[in-house]
Amino acid sequence: MKQEINIAFTLYEHMLFTSVTLPAEMLRAGEAYAKRHLGEKFIPLKLNWLAQRDTPIGNDLGMQLNPNGDLTLLAQQDYVIVPSIWRNPRPVVRKNSNIAKQLTLTWLQGGTIIGVGTGVCFLAESGLLNSHPATTHWHYAKQFERDYPDVDLKPDFFITQSERIYTVASLNALADVIVHLISQLYGLEAANHVQQNFSHEIRKPYEEQRYLEGAVDKHPDEQIAAIQFWMKHNFANEITLAEVAQQFDMSYRTFNRRFKAATGQTAADYLQVLRLESAKELLANSNLSLQDIAVSVGFSAQGLLTRIFKTRLQQTPSEYRKIVRKKLFS
């Protein structure tokens, strides 16, 4: 088993400190939760602060961050977060040209890279984003487009994902990606715990916000992709998976096997998540009773909705509604 997960932040002058401190504290919170609940499956994080020189990086507020290694260590990292830059990014990018070169090595060694705001310019400089989607801070979108015409800029999206490269346009979007990352590292319970403690508003899940290269549900099994599309538009109806399989001319056994192979999850789980997300939306934004919500999203009864809520979110629908309503209307 892997001994630790290496996550590095690239440090440089004129960076936005919040795009370092916020994800670092969220990751530590997720790690602390996982340490209490995962037992032998727990893997600790090693946070690294990497810069061209070993001198402290300061800002106008008098705060400092101290590097604990140089940029040559980037290739050894599992994840690299490239923070945003205050004001015009061009001078900072020119002064720290080695970062782009080292990010290429990170990618080649199998690492995942998250670019934040104008810090995405370093990824563009490396060439890793050529012919791939990206986003950046709205104020510098036009400049980014001129400087990096080979990048498929998506200014209307706060998050883009191209395999192991993520770009985000804002701190809120960064927080959503970090919650997504924590769910991958430590599971949904840890991710939900961090989201509830760090988010001051209710946002859509990461999967609903991102621009995913290749499009959602894109995989080699076109028939399963068609089934996913159909399920997204019919999940609220009283359907059984056996009926879905029959409708698409498959045996139930073949349907289950191919769905799991294509998506990495069972069809039952996929359907349940579709219904659960719709229920969460109604709990936050409507005054419908729990029974009405359960029926309207495809659950046969309020009790089933409650049981699934407690299993997946460790809280009842009523508790969830109370929390989100307090955040939305306080």
Short mmCIF file of C-alpha atoms in Angstrom, two decimals:
data_model
loop_
_atom_site.label_atom_id
_atom_site.label_comp_id
_atom_site.label_asym_id
_atom_site.label_seq_id
_atom_site.Cartn_x
_atom_site.Cartn_y
_atom_site.Cartn_z
CA MET A 1 0.00 0.00 0.00
CA LYS A 2 1.18 3.54 -0.77
CA GLN A 3 2.84 5.08 2.30
CA GLU A 4 1.74 8.68 1.67
CA ILE A 5 0.14 10.92 -0.90
CA ASN A 6 2.38 13.76 -2.11
CA ILE A 7 0.60 17.03 -2.86
CA ALA A 8 2.69 20.07 -3.83
CA PHE A 9 1.96 23.77 -4.15
CA THR A 10 4.13 25.87 -6.43
CA LEU A 11 5.11 29.09 -4.65
CA TYR A 12 6.16 32.38 -6.22
CA GLU A 13 5.93 36.11 -5.57
CA HIS A 14 2.60 37.82 -6.30
CA MET A 15 0.59 34.63 -5.91
CA LEU A 16 -2.84 34.69 -4.30
CA PHE A 17 -2.22 33.20 -0.85
CA THR A 18 -5.83 32.06 -0.49
CA SER A 19 -5.42 29.73 -3.47
CA VAL A 20 -2.77 27.94 -1.38
CA THR A 21 -4.11 28.18 2.17
CA LEU A 22 -7.74 27.28 1.36
CA PRO A 23 -7.04 23.98 -0.44
CA ALA A 24 -4.32 23.10 2.07
CA GLU A 25 -6.67 23.50 5.03
CA MET A 26 -9.46 21.62 3.27
CA LEU A 27 -7.11 18.75 2.48
CA ARG A 28 -5.94 18.60 6.10
CA ALA A 29 -9.57 18.54 7.26
CA GLY A 30 -10.32 15.65 4.92
CA GLU A 31 -7.21 13.84 6.09
CA ALA A 32 -8.15 14.29 9.76
CA TYR A 33 -11.63 12.88 9.13
CA ALA A 34 -10.24 9.92 7.20
CA LYS A 35 -7.71 9.18 9.92
CA ARG A 36 -10.56 8.78 12.42
CA HIS A 37 -12.77 6.66 10.19
CA LEU A 38 -10.76 4.64 7.65
CA GLY A 39 -8.61 2.58 9.99
CA GLU A 40 -5.94 0.58 8.18
CA LYS A 41 -7.04 1.98 4.80
CA PHE A 42 -5.94 5.48 5.82
CA ILE A 43 -3.04 7.00 3.85
CA PRO A 44 -1.57 10.30 5.15
CA LEU A 45 -0.90 13.38 3.05
CA LYS A 46 2.50 14.98 2.63
CA LEU A 47 2.07 18.63 1.67
CA ASN A 48 5.05 20.17 -0.09
CA TRP A 49 5.76 23.84 -0.74
CA LEU A 50 8.06 24.11 -3.76
CA ALA A 51 9.75 27.22 -5.16
CA GLN A 52 12.74 28.26 -7.25
CA ARG A 53 14.59 29.44 -4.13
CA ASP A 54 14.42 28.49 -0.47
CA THR A 55 13.66 32.03 0.72
CA PRO A 56 10.22 32.77 2.25
CA ILE A 57 7.49 34.02 -0.10
CA GLY A 58 5.65 37.01 1.34
CA ASN A 59 2.68 39.19 0.46
CA ASP A 60 1.42 42.71 1.15
CA LEU A 61 -0.39 41.54 4.29
CA GLY A 62 2.86 40.59 5.98
CA MET A 63 2.27 36.82 5.77
CA GLN A 64 4.90 34.37 4.59
CA LEU A 65 5.06 30.84 3.25
CA ASN A 66 8.30 28.92 3.60
CA PRO A 67 9.32 26.52 0.80
CA ASN A 68 10.45 23.05 1.91
CA GLY A 69 11.87 22.01 -1.45
CA ASP A 70 12.70 23.19 -4.96
CA LEU A 71 10.85 22.80 -8.23
CA THR A 72 12.79 19.71 -9.29
CA LEU A 73 10.63 17.76 -6.81
CA LEU A 74 7.49 18.43 -8.87
CA ALA A 75 8.02 15.30 -10.94
CA GLN A 76 7.70 13.19 -7.77
CA GLN A 77 4.29 14.57 -6.79
CA ASP A 78 0.96 12.79 -7.04
CA TYR A 79 -0.86 16.13 -7.24
CA VAL A 80 0.34 19.67 -7.97
CA ILE A 81 -1.70 22.81 -7.29
CA VAL A 82 -0.60 25.94 -9.17
CA PRO A 83 -2.00 29.02 -7.38
CA SER A 84 -3.44 32.11 -9.00
CA ILE A 85 -1.45 35.30 -9.58
CA TRP A 86 -2.29 38.81 -8.45
CA ARG A 87 -2.94 41.17 -11.36
CA ASN A 88 -1.19 40.72 -14.72
CA PRO A 89 0.29 37.20 -14.79
CA ARG A 90 2.80 37.80 -17.61
CA PRO A 91 5.74 39.16 -15.53
CA VAL A 92 5.39 36.37 -12.95
CA VAL A 93 5.21 33.68 -15.62
CA ARG A 94 8.34 35.04 -17.34
CA LYS A 95 10.24 35.22 -14.05
CA ASN A 96 9.33 31.63 -13.12
CA SER A 97 9.70 29.92 -16.49
CA ASN A 98 11.08 26.73 -14.89
CA ILE A 99 7.66 25.95 -13.40
CA ALA A 100 6.20 25.20 -16.85
CA LYS A 101 9.06 22.82 -17.64
CA GLN A 102 8.71 20.98 -14.34
CA LEU A 103 4.93 20.66 -14.73
CA THR A 104 5.54 18.72 -17.93
CA LEU A 105 7.65 16.25 -15.94
CA THR A 106 4.87 15.98 -13.35
CA TRP A 107 2.43 15.03 -16.08
CA LEU A 108 4.80 12.55 -17.72
CA GLN A 109 5.34 10.81 -14.37
CA GLY A 110 1.58 10.33 -13.90
CA GLY A 111 0.83 13.29 -11.63
CA THR A 112 -2.42 15.29 -11.57
CA ILE A 113 -2.23 19.07 -12.00
CA ILE A 114 -4.73 21.70 -10.81
CA GLY A 115 -4.28 25.21 -12.20
CA VAL A 116 -6.02 28.06 -10.39
CA GLY A 117 -7.12 31.31 -12.04
CA THR A 118 -4.24 33.01 -13.84
CA GLY A 119 -1.91 30.29 -12.54
CA VAL A 120 -3.31 28.31 -15.47
CA CYS A 121 -0.88 30.35 -17.60
CA PHE A 122 1.94 28.11 -16.35
CA LEU A 123 0.12 25.05 -17.71
CA ALA A 124 -0.45 26.84 -21.00
CA GLU A 125 3.24 27.77 -21.18
CA SER A 126 4.15 24.10 -20.78
CA GLY A 127 2.13 23.10 -23.83
CA LEU A 128 0.12 20.60 -21.80
CA LEU A 129 -3.10 22.47 -22.61
CA ASN A 130 -2.61 22.67 -26.38
CA SER A 131 -5.81 21.47 -28.08
CA HIS A 132 -7.35 20.87 -24.65
CA PRO A 133 -10.01 22.85 -22.72
CA ALA A 134 -9.11 25.32 -19.97
CA THR A 135 -10.57 28.21 -18.05
CA THR A 136 -9.02 31.12 -16.16
CA HIS A 137 -9.93 34.29 -14.27
CA TRP A 138 -12.56 36.17 -16.25
CA HIS A 139 -10.63 39.48 -16.19
CA TYR A 140 -7.68 37.97 -18.09
CA ALA A 141 -9.63 35.66 -20.41
CA LYS A 142 -9.09 37.82 -23.52
CA GLN A 143 -5.38 38.20 -22.78
CA PHE A 144 -5.09 34.45 -22.19
CA GLU A 145 -6.79 33.78 -25.52
CA ARG A 146 -4.31 36.04 -27.32
CA ASP A 147 -1.27 34.63 -25.53
CA TYR A 148 -2.26 30.96 -25.89
CA PRO A 149 -4.31 30.53 -29.10
CA ASP A 150 -3.69 26.76 -29.14
CA VAL A 151 -5.64 26.30 -25.89
CA ASP A 152 -9.38 25.64 -26.16
CA LEU A 153 -10.46 28.35 -23.72
CA LYS A 154 -13.85 27.83 -22.05
CA PRO A 155 -14.47 31.19 -20.28
CA ASP A 156 -18.10 30.33 -19.49
CA PHE A 157 -17.07 27.39 -17.29
CA PHE A 158 -15.62 27.64 -13.78
CA ILE A 159 -14.02 24.18 -14.01
CA THR A 160 -12.52 22.16 -16.84
CA GLN A 161 -11.08 18.67 -16.71
CA SER A 162 -8.90 17.02 -19.31
CA GLU A 163 -7.85 13.64 -17.94
CA ARG A 164 -5.36 14.52 -15.16
CA ILE A 165 -5.42 18.28 -15.71
CA TYR A 166 -7.96 20.51 -13.96
CA THR A 167 -8.31 24.26 -14.39
CA VAL A 168 -10.52 26.48 -12.24
CA ALA A 169 -11.56 30.10 -12.62
CA SER A 170 -12.29 31.05 -9.01
CA LEU A 171 -11.70 30.14 -5.37
CA ASN A 172 -15.20 28.70 -5.05
CA ALA A 173 -14.53 26.47 -8.03
CA LEU A 174 -11.21 25.45 -6.47
CA ALA A 175 -13.03 24.46 -3.29
CA ASP A 176 -15.38 22.28 -5.35
CA VAL A 177 -12.46 20.53 -7.05
CA ILE A 178 -10.77 19.93 -3.69
CA VAL A 179 -13.97 18.36 -2.33
CA HIS A 180 -14.01 16.16 -5.44
CA LEU A 181 -10.36 15.25 -4.84
CA ILE A 182 -11.04 14.37 -1.20
CA SER A 183 -13.87 12.08 -2.31
CA GLN A 184 -11.41 10.27 -4.59
CA LEU A 185 -8.75 9.99 -1.87
CA TYR A 186 -10.89 9.28 1.20
CA GLY A 187 -14.47 8.65 0.07
CA LEU A 188 -17.77 10.53 -0.02
CA GLU A 189 -18.19 10.73 3.75
CA ALA A 190 -14.92 12.64 4.15
CA ALA A 191 -15.81 14.88 1.19
CA ASN A 192 -19.27 15.67 2.58
CA HIS A 193 -17.75 16.45 5.98
CA VAL A 194 -15.30 18.94 4.46
CA GLN A 195 -17.92 20.53 2.22
CA GLN A 196 -20.30 21.09 5.12
CA ASN A 197 -17.57 22.73 7.20
CA PHE A 198 -16.00 24.94 4.53
CA SER A 199 -18.84 25.93 2.18
CA HIS A 200 -21.00 28.87 3.20
CA GLU A 201 -23.47 28.25 0.42
CA ILE A 202 -24.99 25.28 -1.35
CA ARG A 203 -23.43 24.66 -4.75
CA LYS A 204 -24.04 22.09 -7.43
CA PRO A 205 -21.89 18.97 -7.35
CA TYR A 206 -18.51 19.11 -9.10
CA GLU A 207 -19.72 16.81 -11.90
CA GLU A 208 -22.48 19.26 -12.85
CA GLN A 209 -20.18 22.30 -13.07
CA ARG A 210 -17.17 21.08 -15.00
CA TYR A 211 -16.46 21.07 -18.69
CA LEU A 212 -15.21 17.51 -19.15
CA GLU A 213 -13.15 16.88 -22.26
CA GLY A 214 -14.82 14.13 -24.25
CA ALA A 215 -18.20 15.02 -22.71
CA VAL A 216 -20.09 13.42 -19.86
CA ASP A 217 -20.79 9.68 -20.19
CA LYS A 218 -18.24 9.38 -23.01
CA HIS A 219 -16.75 5.89 -23.09
CA PRO A 220 -16.31 3.15 -25.71
CA ASP A 221 -19.69 1.49 -25.05
CA GLU A 222 -22.05 3.71 -27.04
CA GLN A 223 -25.12 1.67 -26.10
CA ILE A 224 -24.45 2.16 -22.38
CA ALA A 225 -23.91 5.88 -23.01
CA ALA A 226 -27.32 5.98 -24.68
CA ILE A 227 -28.83 4.20 -21.69
CA GLN A 228 -27.26 6.74 -19.32
CA PHE A 229 -28.77 9.55 -21.38
CA TRP A 230 -32.18 7.86 -21.24
CA MET A 231 -31.92 7.30 -17.48
CA LYS A 232 -31.08 10.97 -16.89
CA HIS A 233 -34.36 11.94 -18.52
CA ASN A 234 -36.52 9.17 -17.05
CA PHE A 235 -35.16 8.48 -13.54
CA ALA A 236 -38.24 10.00 -11.89
CA ASN A 237 -40.53 7.42 -13.50
CA GLU A 238 -41.38 4.08 -11.97
CA ILE A 239 -38.82 2.00 -13.83
CA THR A 240 -36.92 -1.16 -13.05
CA LEU A 241 -33.47 -1.94 -14.38
CA ALA A 242 -34.76 -5.17 -15.85
CA GLU A 243 -37.20 -3.09 -17.92
CA VAL A 244 -34.38 -0.77 -19.00
CA ALA A 245 -32.31 -3.75 -20.15
CA GLN A 246 -35.27 -5.15 -22.07
CA GLN A 247 -35.97 -1.79 -23.70
CA PHE A 248 -32.41 -1.73 -25.07
CA ASP A 249 -32.52 -5.37 -26.19
CA MET A 250 -30.14 -6.75 -23.56
CA SER A 251 -30.38 -9.49 -21.03
CA TYR A 252 -30.40 -8.19 -17.47
CA ARG A 253 -27.10 -9.94 -16.74
CA THR A 254 -25.38 -8.48 -19.82
CA PHE A 255 -26.76 -5.02 -19.05
CA ASN A 256 -25.33 -5.05 -15.51
CA ARG A 257 -21.96 -6.37 -16.64
CA ARG A 258 -21.53 -3.84 -19.45
CA PHE A 259 -22.76 -0.90 -17.37
CA LYS A 260 -20.22 -1.62 -14.61
CA ALA A 261 -17.41 -2.17 -17.13
CA ALA A 262 -18.16 1.12 -18.95
CA THR A 263 -18.86 3.44 -16.01
CA GLY A 264 -17.12 1.91 -13.02
CA GLN A 265 -20.36 1.74 -11.05
CA THR A 266 -23.47 -0.41 -11.08
CA ALA A 267 -26.59 0.72 -12.88
CA ALA A 268 -28.45 0.61 -9.56
CA ASP A 269 -25.93 3.01 -8.00
CA TYR A 270 -26.11 5.31 -11.02
CA LEU A 271 -29.90 5.47 -10.87
CA GLN A 272 -29.85 6.00 -7.12
CA VAL A 273 -27.42 8.94 -7.40
CA LEU A 274 -29.57 10.59 -10.11
CA ARG A 275 -32.60 10.38 -7.84
CA LEU A 276 -30.68 11.50 -4.77
CA GLU A 277 -29.28 14.62 -6.45
CA SER A 278 -32.75 15.58 -7.66
CA ALA A 279 -34.11 15.06 -4.14
CA LYS A 280 -31.38 17.30 -2.70
CA GLU A 281 -32.34 20.03 -5.18
CA LEU A 282 -36.01 19.83 -4.15
CA LEU A 283 -35.16 19.81 -0.44
CA ALA A 284 -33.16 23.00 -0.88
CA ASN A 285 -35.50 24.86 -3.20
CA SER A 286 -39.07 23.68 -2.61
CA ASN A 287 -41.59 23.30 0.19
CA LEU A 288 -42.74 19.85 -0.93
CA SER A 289 -43.23 17.25 1.79
CA LEU A 290 -40.68 14.45 2.10
CA GLN A 291 -43.24 11.98 0.77
CA ASP A 292 -43.96 14.14 -2.28
CA ILE A 293 -40.24 14.59 -2.95
CA ALA A 294 -39.61 10.86 -2.65
CA VAL A 295 -42.32 10.02 -5.15
CA SER A 296 -41.43 12.85 -7.56
CA VAL A 297 -37.82 11.64 -7.95
CA GLY A 298 -38.72 7.97 -8.37
CA PHE A 299 -38.45 6.54 -4.86
CA SER A 300 -41.48 4.48 -3.90
CA ALA A 301 -41.80 5.90 -0.38
CA GLN A 302 -40.41 8.44 2.07
CA GLY A 303 -38.81 5.64 4.08
CA LEU A 304 -36.67 4.58 1.13
CA LEU A 305 -35.55 8.16 0.54
CA THR A 306 -34.59 8.48 4.21
CA ARG A 307 -32.69 5.19 4.24
CA ILE A 308 -30.66 6.11 1.16
CA PHE A 309 -29.95 9.61 2.52
CA LYS A 310 -28.62 8.18 5.78
CA THR A 311 -26.51 5.61 3.96
CA ARG A 312 -24.93 8.02 1.50
CA LEU A 313 -24.91 11.33 3.37
CA GLN A 314 -25.03 10.25 7.04
CA GLN A 315 -28.03 12.49 7.69
CA THR A 316 -31.78 12.40 7.18
CA PRO A 317 -33.55 14.41 4.46
CA SER A 318 -35.02 16.65 7.19
CA GLU A 319 -31.57 17.34 8.63
CA TYR A 320 -30.21 18.09 5.15
CA ARG A 321 -33.11 20.47 4.42
CA LYS A 322 -32.54 22.30 7.71
CA ILE A 323 -28.84 22.79 6.96
CA VAL A 324 -29.25 23.95 3.36
CA ARG A 325 -32.17 26.23 4.13
CA LYS A 326 -30.17 27.87 6.90
CA LYS A 327 -27.29 28.47 4.49
CA LEU A 328 -29.51 29.65 1.66
CA PHE A 329 -31.69 32.06 3.59
CA SER A 330 -29.62 33.19 6.58
#
